Amino acid sequence: MMIMMQPGASQQHISRIVARAESLRLPVQLSRKDGRTTIAVVLQGNDYLFEEFAGMDGVAEARPISNPYKLTSREFQPNDSVVSFNGTSVGGGKLVVIAGPCSVESREQIIETAQAVKEAGADALRGGAYKPRTSPYSFQGLGEEGLEYMAEARELTGLPIVTEVMAPETMPIVSKYADVLQIGARNMQNYALLHAAGESHKPVLLKRGMSSTIKEWLMAAEYILSHGNRRVMLCERGIRTFETSTRNTTDINAVPVLKAQTHLPVIVDPSHSTGHWEYVAAIARAGVAAGADGLIVEVHTHPEVALSDGPQSLKPEKFATMVRQVRALGKALAVG
Ligand code: PEP
Ligand code: MN
């Protein structure tokens, strides 16, 4: 519920409401605008508490939170969330570029790629060790061995690592190595996994399901936030449409829609969105122009022999050009 305080409400009145919400273990968020305080409280189904809060001293007006997603909504938290990990902040105004191969294939491959993307100006390294493949006969990832190589690449380059977790059972092992847990498109509505991510203490990159609406996506994020983890970033990675020229269709509209609906940072993945390296830089630029806080891009030193997603992977030189373009664009957009 949204509790609008009277203009002259005392600190004591405000503190009493916050303390009551906290004693009930309900999420609470304070915001101030034009000298008025608003207190957002998520009742978590305990709707009978509405009257109690509405009747407390200093309250001018109360109403339910209008969105079905509550903690995730801008209504609950008007200011942008900034998600920080290992010295990198997403949502704080500086464009964040995450790059690396689709899959960790070998120690040499991930280290070489990590050094190349670092050199090109990336802020974080991506690489999957547990891969959700359409075919059971395709390369499934190196598992923990891959995570160890990622950790070694982090050690050498200082880049934080983003890697996918596919099942609640592997949450402990992936969390041991990852700086950011990626939840893939195919798992966006895996509620057991979302629950486990909510209880983890790592930031989460939640990719959009390939046939999910923005509302379903925000409800999936709500699962993570409602289980205690507010460090969530949303990743637009393209949706299924009738178009076959590209692997998916980038829903560029999702960027400003999310910016209006939620305080969570927004990342665009131009690689899975297009499926072709030739189109990646253009869609990266489009994502930044639309207001994304960051990009996640697949880079491979030898895409022709990649074990997954080679056709959409940029070679390091092309990636470096893309980074120069999106950084220049980010700066130009910051003017005015
Ligand atoms: C990936 O990032 O390599 C991946 C599998 O992405 P998505 O879940 O968006 O298909
Ligand atoms: Mn991939």
GROMACS .gro file of C-alpha atoms and ligand atoms in nm:
model
  347
    1MET     CA    1   0.000   0.000   0.000
    2MET     CA    2   0.104   0.361  -0.055
    3ILE     CA    3   0.083   0.577   0.257
    4MET     CA    4   0.100   0.953   0.189
    5MET     CA    5   0.191   1.142   0.505
    6GLN     CA    6   0.048   1.481   0.599
    7PRO     CA    7   0.275   1.774   0.499
    8GLY     CA    8   0.365   1.839   0.860
    9ALA     CA    9   0.392   1.475   0.972
   10SER     CA   10   0.660   1.437   1.238
   11GLN     CA   11   0.960   1.210   1.219
   12GLN     CA   12   0.806   1.017   1.505
   13HIS     CA   13   0.489   0.948   1.306
   14ILE     CA   14   0.697   0.827   1.012
   15SER     CA   15   0.923   0.612   1.230
   16ARG     CA   16   0.624   0.450   1.400
   17ILE     CA   17   0.481   0.334   1.068
   18VAL     CA   18   0.817   0.205   0.947
   19ALA     CA   19   0.876   0.025   1.277
   20ARG     CA   20   0.533  -0.138   1.262
   21ALA     CA   21   0.597  -0.261   0.906
   22GLU     CA   22   0.938  -0.390   1.006
   23SER     CA   23   0.799  -0.570   1.311
   24LEU     CA   24   0.562  -0.751   1.072
   25ARG     CA   25   0.860  -0.823   0.839
   26LEU     CA   26   0.690  -0.637   0.555
   27PRO     CA   27   0.904  -0.466   0.288
   28VAL     CA   28   0.895  -0.090   0.334
   29GLN     CA   29   1.034   0.200   0.130
   30LEU     CA   30   1.039   0.570   0.213
   31SER     CA   31   1.045   0.845  -0.047
   32ARG     CA   32   1.025   1.224  -0.020
   33LYS     CA   33   0.900   1.465  -0.283
   34ASP     CA   34   0.820   1.834  -0.243
   35GLY     CA   35   0.849   1.807   0.133
   36ARG     CA   36   0.594   1.521   0.152
   37THR     CA   37   0.684   1.173   0.269
   38THR     CA   38   0.537   0.862   0.111
   39ILE     CA   39   0.579   0.522   0.272
   40ALA     CA   40   0.530   0.217   0.052
   41VAL     CA   41   0.453  -0.104   0.238
   42VAL     CA   42   0.397  -0.440   0.069
   43LEU     CA   43   0.126  -0.619   0.268
   44GLN     CA   44   0.216  -0.958   0.117
   45GLY     CA   45  -0.145  -1.070   0.111
   46ASN     CA   46  -0.226  -0.948   0.465
   47ASP     CA   47  -0.483  -0.703   0.335
   48TYR     CA   48  -0.651  -0.668   0.675
   49LEU     CA   49  -0.348  -0.457   0.778
   50PHE     CA   50  -0.452  -0.182   0.534
   51GLU     CA   51  -0.695  -0.022   0.781
   52GLU     CA   52  -0.444  -0.033   1.064
   53PHE     CA   53  -0.175   0.151   0.865
   54ALA     CA   54  -0.425   0.394   0.710
   55GLY     CA   55  -0.543   0.490   1.058
   56MET     CA   56  -0.202   0.566   1.207
   57ASP     CA   57  -0.111   0.918   1.320
   58GLY     CA   58   0.022   1.153   1.055
   59VAL     CA   59  -0.132   0.966   0.759
   60ALA     CA   60  -0.308   1.191   0.505
   61GLU     CA   61  -0.413   0.929   0.254
   62ALA     CA   62  -0.362   0.561   0.175
   63ARG     CA   63  -0.425   0.346  -0.132
   64PRO     CA   64  -0.323   0.003  -0.256
   65ILE     CA   65  -0.018  -0.027  -0.486
   66SER     CA   66  -0.182  -0.038  -0.828
   67ASN     CA   67   0.063  -0.275  -1.000
   68PRO     CA   68   0.053  -0.653  -0.951
   69TYR     CA   69   0.431  -0.638  -0.916
   70LYS     CA   70   0.497  -0.430  -0.610
   71LEU     CA   71   0.861  -0.426  -0.493
   72THR     CA   72   0.962  -0.413  -0.858
   73SER     CA   73   0.745  -0.112  -0.942
   74ARG     CA   74   0.849   0.252  -0.968
   75GLU     CA   75   0.549   0.326  -0.752
   76PHE     CA   76   0.713   0.140  -0.462
   77GLN     CA   77   1.057   0.288  -0.530
   78PRO     CA   78   1.066   0.606  -0.742
   79ASN     CA   79   1.447   0.629  -0.763
   80ASP     CA   80   1.656   0.408  -0.990
   81SER     CA   81   1.817   0.107  -0.825
   82VAL     CA   82   2.192   0.083  -0.860
   83VAL     CA   83   2.320  -0.275  -0.857
   84SER     CA   84   2.686  -0.296  -0.756
   85PHE     CA   85   2.929  -0.588  -0.761
   86ASN     CA   86   3.308  -0.593  -0.734
   87GLY     CA   87   3.350  -0.223  -0.808
   88THR     CA   88   3.107  -0.217  -1.104
   89SER     CA   89   2.772  -0.035  -1.071
   90VAL     CA   90   2.478  -0.084  -1.304
   91GLY     CA   91   2.210   0.184  -1.312
   92GLY     CA   92   2.426   0.464  -1.178
   93GLY     CA   93   2.453   0.658  -1.503
   94LYS     CA   94   2.764   0.497  -1.653
   95LEU     CA   95   2.699   0.249  -1.932
   96VAL     CA   96   2.813  -0.099  -1.830
   97VAL     CA   97   2.937  -0.344  -2.093
   98ILE     CA   98   2.945  -0.716  -2.010
   99ALA     CA   99   3.119  -0.931  -2.270
  100GLY     CA  100   3.259  -1.275  -2.328
  101PRO     CA  101   3.185  -1.604  -2.495
  102CYS     CA  102   2.851  -1.779  -2.489
  103SER     CA  103   3.019  -2.080  -2.324
  104VAL     CA  104   3.342  -2.133  -2.137
  105GLU     CA  105   3.512  -2.388  -2.363
  106SER     CA  106   3.862  -2.416  -2.218
  107ARG     CA  107   4.099  -2.239  -1.980
  108GLU     CA  108   4.294  -2.083  -2.269
  109GLN     CA  109   3.979  -1.967  -2.448
  110ILE     CA  110   3.825  -1.786  -2.152
  111ILE     CA  111   4.152  -1.626  -2.043
  112GLU     CA  112   4.234  -1.507  -2.394
  113THR     CA  113   3.881  -1.371  -2.439
  114ALA     CA  114   3.878  -1.207  -2.096
  115GLN     CA  115   4.201  -1.024  -2.175
  116ALA     CA  116   4.069  -0.918  -2.514
  117VAL     CA  117   3.738  -0.779  -2.385
  118LYS     CA  118   3.916  -0.606  -2.097
  119GLU     CA  119   4.150  -0.443  -2.347
  120ALA     CA  120   3.850  -0.333  -2.554
  121GLY     CA  121   3.691  -0.164  -2.250
  122ALA     CA  122   3.446  -0.419  -2.106
  123ASP     CA  123   3.340  -0.382  -1.742
  124ALA     CA  124   3.255  -0.747  -1.673
  125LEU     CA  125   3.309  -1.092  -1.822
  126ARG     CA  126   3.032  -1.329  -1.927
  127GLY     CA  127   3.062  -1.702  -1.992
  128GLY     CA  128   2.834  -1.998  -1.937
  129ALA     CA  129   2.950  -2.312  -1.757
  130TYR     CA  130   2.600  -2.464  -1.731
  131LYS     CA  131   2.436  -2.420  -2.070
  132PRO     CA  132   2.066  -2.448  -2.152
  133ARG     CA  133   2.089  -2.606  -2.501
  134THR     CA  134   1.794  -2.685  -2.722
  135SER     CA  135   1.948  -3.019  -2.816
  136PRO     CA  136   2.065  -3.269  -2.554
  137TYR     CA  137   2.343  -3.363  -2.801
  138SER     CA  138   2.491  -3.011  -2.807
  139PHE     CA  139   2.778  -2.901  -2.580
  140GLN     CA  140   2.629  -2.864  -2.232
  141GLY     CA  141   2.909  -2.661  -2.071
  142LEU     CA  142   3.207  -2.753  -1.855
  143GLY     CA  143   3.022  -2.726  -1.524
  144GLU     CA  144   3.237  -2.649  -1.220
  145GLU     CA  145   3.558  -2.676  -1.421
  146GLY     CA  146   3.427  -2.386  -1.634
  147LEU     CA  147   3.352  -2.183  -1.323
  148GLU     CA  148   3.709  -2.235  -1.202
  149TYR     CA  149   3.844  -2.101  -1.532
  150MET     CA  150   3.610  -1.802  -1.505
  151ALA     CA  151   3.742  -1.732  -1.156
  152GLU     CA  152   4.097  -1.752  -1.288
  153ALA     CA  153   4.009  -1.507  -1.567
  154ARG     CA  154   3.865  -1.271  -1.303
  155GLU     CA  155   4.184  -1.302  -1.104
  156LEU     CA  156   4.396  -1.210  -1.406
  157THR     CA  157   4.186  -0.924  -1.543
  158GLY     CA  158   3.996  -0.788  -1.241
  159LEU     CA  159   3.669  -0.826  -1.439
  160PRO     CA  160   3.370  -0.944  -1.233
  161ILE     CA  161   3.202  -1.255  -1.375
  162VAL     CA  162   2.847  -1.315  -1.493
  163THR     CA  163   2.743  -1.676  -1.540
  164GLU     CA  164   2.421  -1.872  -1.573
  165VAL     CA  165   2.260  -2.081  -1.304
  166MET     CA  166   2.013  -2.334  -1.443
  167ALA     CA  167   1.874  -2.516  -1.140
  168PRO     CA  168   1.822  -2.458  -0.768
  169GLU     CA  169   2.051  -2.757  -0.696
  170THR     CA  170   2.349  -2.585  -0.857
  171MET     CA  171   2.281  -2.247  -0.691
  172PRO     CA  172   2.543  -2.307  -0.415
  173ILE     CA  173   2.818  -2.407  -0.655
  174VAL     CA  174   2.749  -2.128  -0.908
  175SER     CA  175   2.719  -1.871  -0.625
  176LYS     CA  176   3.059  -1.977  -0.494
  177TYR     CA  177   3.222  -1.839  -0.811
  178ALA     CA  178   2.982  -1.590  -0.973
  179ASP     CA  179   2.966  -1.217  -0.910
  180VAL     CA  180   2.633  -1.206  -1.095
  181LEU     CA  181   2.392  -1.497  -1.142
  182GLN     CA  182   2.235  -1.508  -1.485
  183ILE     CA  183   1.888  -1.660  -1.515
  184GLY     CA  184   1.831  -1.746  -1.879
  185ALA     CA  185   1.531  -1.686  -2.102
  186ARG     CA  186   1.424  -2.051  -2.078
  187ASN     CA  187   1.415  -2.030  -1.700
  188MET     CA  188   1.246  -1.694  -1.655
  189GLN     CA  189   0.939  -1.862  -1.509
  190ASN     CA  190   1.119  -2.139  -1.321
  191TYR     CA  191   0.974  -2.038  -0.988
  192ALA     CA  192   1.187  -2.273  -0.779
  193LEU     CA  193   1.497  -2.114  -0.935
  194LEU     CA  194   1.361  -1.759  -0.887
  195HIS     CA  195   1.291  -1.845  -0.522
  196ALA     CA  196   1.646  -1.974  -0.476
  197ALA     CA  197   1.787  -1.660  -0.645
  198GLY     CA  198   1.579  -1.450  -0.406
  199GLU     CA  199   1.745  -1.619  -0.112
  200SER     CA  200   2.093  -1.586  -0.256
  201HIS     CA  201   2.308  -1.285  -0.178
  202LYS     CA  202   2.431  -1.235  -0.533
  203PRO     CA  203   2.300  -0.987  -0.790
  204VAL     CA  204   2.082  -1.148  -1.056
  205LEU     CA  205   2.062  -1.079  -1.429
  206LEU     CA  206   1.711  -1.192  -1.524
  207LYS     CA  207   1.670  -1.247  -1.896
  208ARG     CA  208   1.332  -1.209  -2.060
  209GLY     CA  209   1.156  -1.530  -2.157
  210MET     CA  210   1.140  -1.552  -2.536
  211SER     CA  211   0.758  -1.553  -2.530
  212SER     CA  212   0.699  -1.351  -2.215
  213THR     CA  213   0.520  -1.022  -2.181
  214ILE     CA  214   0.686  -0.740  -1.991
  215LYS     CA  215   0.431  -0.789  -1.715
  216GLU     CA  216   0.515  -1.160  -1.678
  217TRP     CA  217   0.882  -1.066  -1.671
  218LEU     CA  218   0.829  -0.811  -1.396
  219MET     CA  219   0.627  -1.067  -1.199
  220ALA     CA  220   0.923  -1.306  -1.232
  221ALA     CA  221   1.151  -1.032  -1.095
  222GLU     CA  222   0.902  -0.984  -0.813
  223TYR     CA  223   0.962  -1.346  -0.705
  224ILE     CA  224   1.331  -1.267  -0.657
  225LEU     CA  225   1.270  -0.938  -0.475
  226SER     CA  226   0.996  -1.081  -0.257
  227HIS     CA  227   1.231  -1.353  -0.136
  228GLY     CA  228   1.472  -1.090  -0.012
  229ASN     CA  229   1.708  -1.008  -0.299
  230ARG     CA  230   1.665  -0.659  -0.439
  231ARG     CA  231   1.976  -0.667  -0.658
  232VAL     CA  232   1.809  -0.760  -0.986
  233MET     CA  233   1.887  -0.641  -1.340
  234LEU     CA  234   1.654  -0.708  -1.633
  235CYS     CA  235   1.791  -0.821  -1.968
  236GLU     CA  236   1.601  -0.779  -2.296
  237ARG     CA  237   1.732  -1.054  -2.527
  238GLY     CA  238   1.475  -1.052  -2.803
  239ILE     CA  239   1.139  -1.221  -2.836
  240ARG     CA  240   0.986  -1.473  -3.075
  241THR     CA  241   0.799  -1.318  -3.366
  242PHE     CA  242   0.705  -1.430  -3.717
  243GLU     CA  243   1.031  -1.281  -3.849
  244THR     CA  244   1.294  -1.534  -3.947
  245SER     CA  245   1.573  -1.306  -4.079
  246THR     CA  246   1.702  -1.272  -3.725
  247ARG     CA  247   1.709  -1.527  -3.443
  248ASN     CA  248   1.475  -1.314  -3.232
  249THR     CA  249   1.323  -0.968  -3.257
  250THR     CA  250   1.467  -0.706  -3.025
  251ASP     CA  251   1.182  -0.550  -2.835
  252ILE     CA  252   1.342  -0.208  -2.817
  253ASN     CA  253   1.013  -0.074  -2.682
  254ALA     CA  254   1.075  -0.277  -2.369
  255VAL     CA  255   1.356  -0.042  -2.266
  256PRO     CA  256   1.149   0.275  -2.215
  257VAL     CA  257   0.852   0.070  -2.091
  258LEU     CA  258   1.070  -0.088  -1.821
  259LYS     CA  259   1.224   0.249  -1.735
  260ALA     CA  260   0.871   0.380  -1.672
  261GLN     CA  261   0.744   0.075  -1.485
  262THR     CA  262   1.038  -0.029  -1.270
  263HIS     CA  263   1.340   0.110  -1.086
  264LEU     CA  264   1.552  -0.193  -1.179
  265PRO     CA  265   1.844  -0.146  -1.423
  266VAL     CA  266   1.791  -0.256  -1.783
  267ILE     CA  267   2.048  -0.439  -1.995
  268VAL     CA  268   2.018  -0.515  -2.368
  269ASP     CA  269   2.162  -0.832  -2.523
  270PRO     CA  270   2.210  -0.757  -2.895
  271SER     CA  271   2.368  -1.100  -2.955
  272HIS     CA  272   2.073  -1.330  -2.876
  273SER     CA  273   1.838  -1.057  -3.002
  274THR     CA  274   1.975  -1.081  -3.354
  275GLY     CA  275   2.163  -1.411  -3.381
  276HIS     CA  276   2.402  -1.259  -3.639
  277TRP     CA  277   2.725  -1.079  -3.552
  278GLU     CA  278   2.670  -0.840  -3.845
  279TYR     CA  279   2.371  -0.682  -3.670
  280VAL     CA  280   2.504  -0.679  -3.315
  281ALA     CA  281   2.667  -0.333  -3.311
  282ALA     CA  282   2.358  -0.165  -3.461
  283ILE     CA  283   2.130  -0.316  -3.199
  284ALA     CA  284   2.378  -0.238  -2.922
  285ARG     CA  285   2.364   0.127  -3.030
  286ALA     CA  286   1.984   0.113  -3.048
  287GLY     CA  287   1.968  -0.026  -2.694
  288VAL     CA  288   2.185   0.253  -2.559
  289ALA     CA  289   1.989   0.515  -2.752
  290ALA     CA  290   1.667   0.377  -2.603
  291GLY     CA  291   1.804   0.422  -2.250
  292ALA     CA  292   1.959   0.090  -2.148
  293ASP     CA  293   2.194   0.094  -1.848
  294GLY     CA  294   2.416  -0.169  -2.002
  295LEU     CA  295   2.482  -0.430  -2.268
  296ILE     CA  296   2.573  -0.799  -2.260
  297VAL     CA  297   2.752  -0.908  -2.575
  298GLU     CA  298   2.896  -1.238  -2.696
  299VAL     CA  299   3.261  -1.221  -2.802
  300HIS     CA  300   3.474  -1.508  -2.930
  301THR     CA  301   3.833  -1.504  -3.053
  302HIS     CA  302   3.752  -1.778  -3.310
  303PRO     CA  303   3.376  -1.771  -3.369
  304GLU     CA  304   3.398  -2.023  -3.655
  305VAL     CA  305   3.493  -2.297  -3.409
  306ALA     CA  306   3.279  -2.181  -3.112
  307LEU     CA  307   3.093  -2.461  -2.934
  308SER     CA  308   2.784  -2.242  -2.904
  309ASP     CA  309   2.651  -1.922  -3.063
  310GLY     CA  310   2.949  -1.865  -3.294
  311PRO     CA  311   2.738  -1.694  -3.568
  312GLN     CA  312   2.634  -1.417  -3.329
  313SER     CA  313   2.973  -1.370  -3.161
  314LEU     CA  314   3.184  -1.066  -3.236
  315LYS     CA  315   3.558  -1.095  -3.281
  316PRO     CA  316   3.748  -0.877  -3.033
  317GLU     CA  317   3.837  -0.607  -3.291
  318LYS     CA  318   3.472  -0.564  -3.393
  319PHE     CA  319   3.374  -0.562  -3.028
  320ALA     CA  320   3.629  -0.287  -2.956
  321THR     CA  321   3.474  -0.071  -3.230
  322MET     CA  322   3.128  -0.133  -3.088
  323VAL     CA  323   3.246  -0.029  -2.740
  324ARG     CA  324   3.390   0.297  -2.877
  325GLN     CA  325   3.059   0.369  -3.050
  326VAL     CA  326   2.833   0.295  -2.753
  327ARG     CA  327   3.055   0.490  -2.512
  328ALA     CA  328   3.046   0.792  -2.747
  329LEU     CA  329   2.670   0.755  -2.777
  330GLY     CA  330   2.630   0.729  -2.400
  331LYS     CA  331   2.827   1.053  -2.358
  332ALA     CA  332   2.626   1.231  -2.628
  333LEU     CA  333   2.300   1.129  -2.463
  334ALA     CA  334   2.416   1.256  -2.125
  335VAL     CA  335   2.429   1.607  -2.273
  336GLY     CA  336   2.107   1.791  -2.193
  337PEP     C1  337   2.317  -1.697  -2.309
  337PEP     O1  338   2.329  -1.588  -2.252
  337PEP     O2  339   2.412  -1.758  -2.363
  337PEP     C2  340   2.181  -1.754  -2.324
  337PEP     C3  341   2.161  -1.885  -2.328
  337PEP     O3  342   2.087  -1.658  -2.335
  337PEP     P1  343   1.925  -1.669  -2.335
  337PEP     O4  344   1.888  -1.732  -2.205
  337PEP     O5  345   1.883  -1.525  -2.346
  337PEP     O6  346   1.886  -1.750  -2.454
  338MN      MN  347   2.459  -1.767  -2.602
   0.00000   0.00000   0.00000
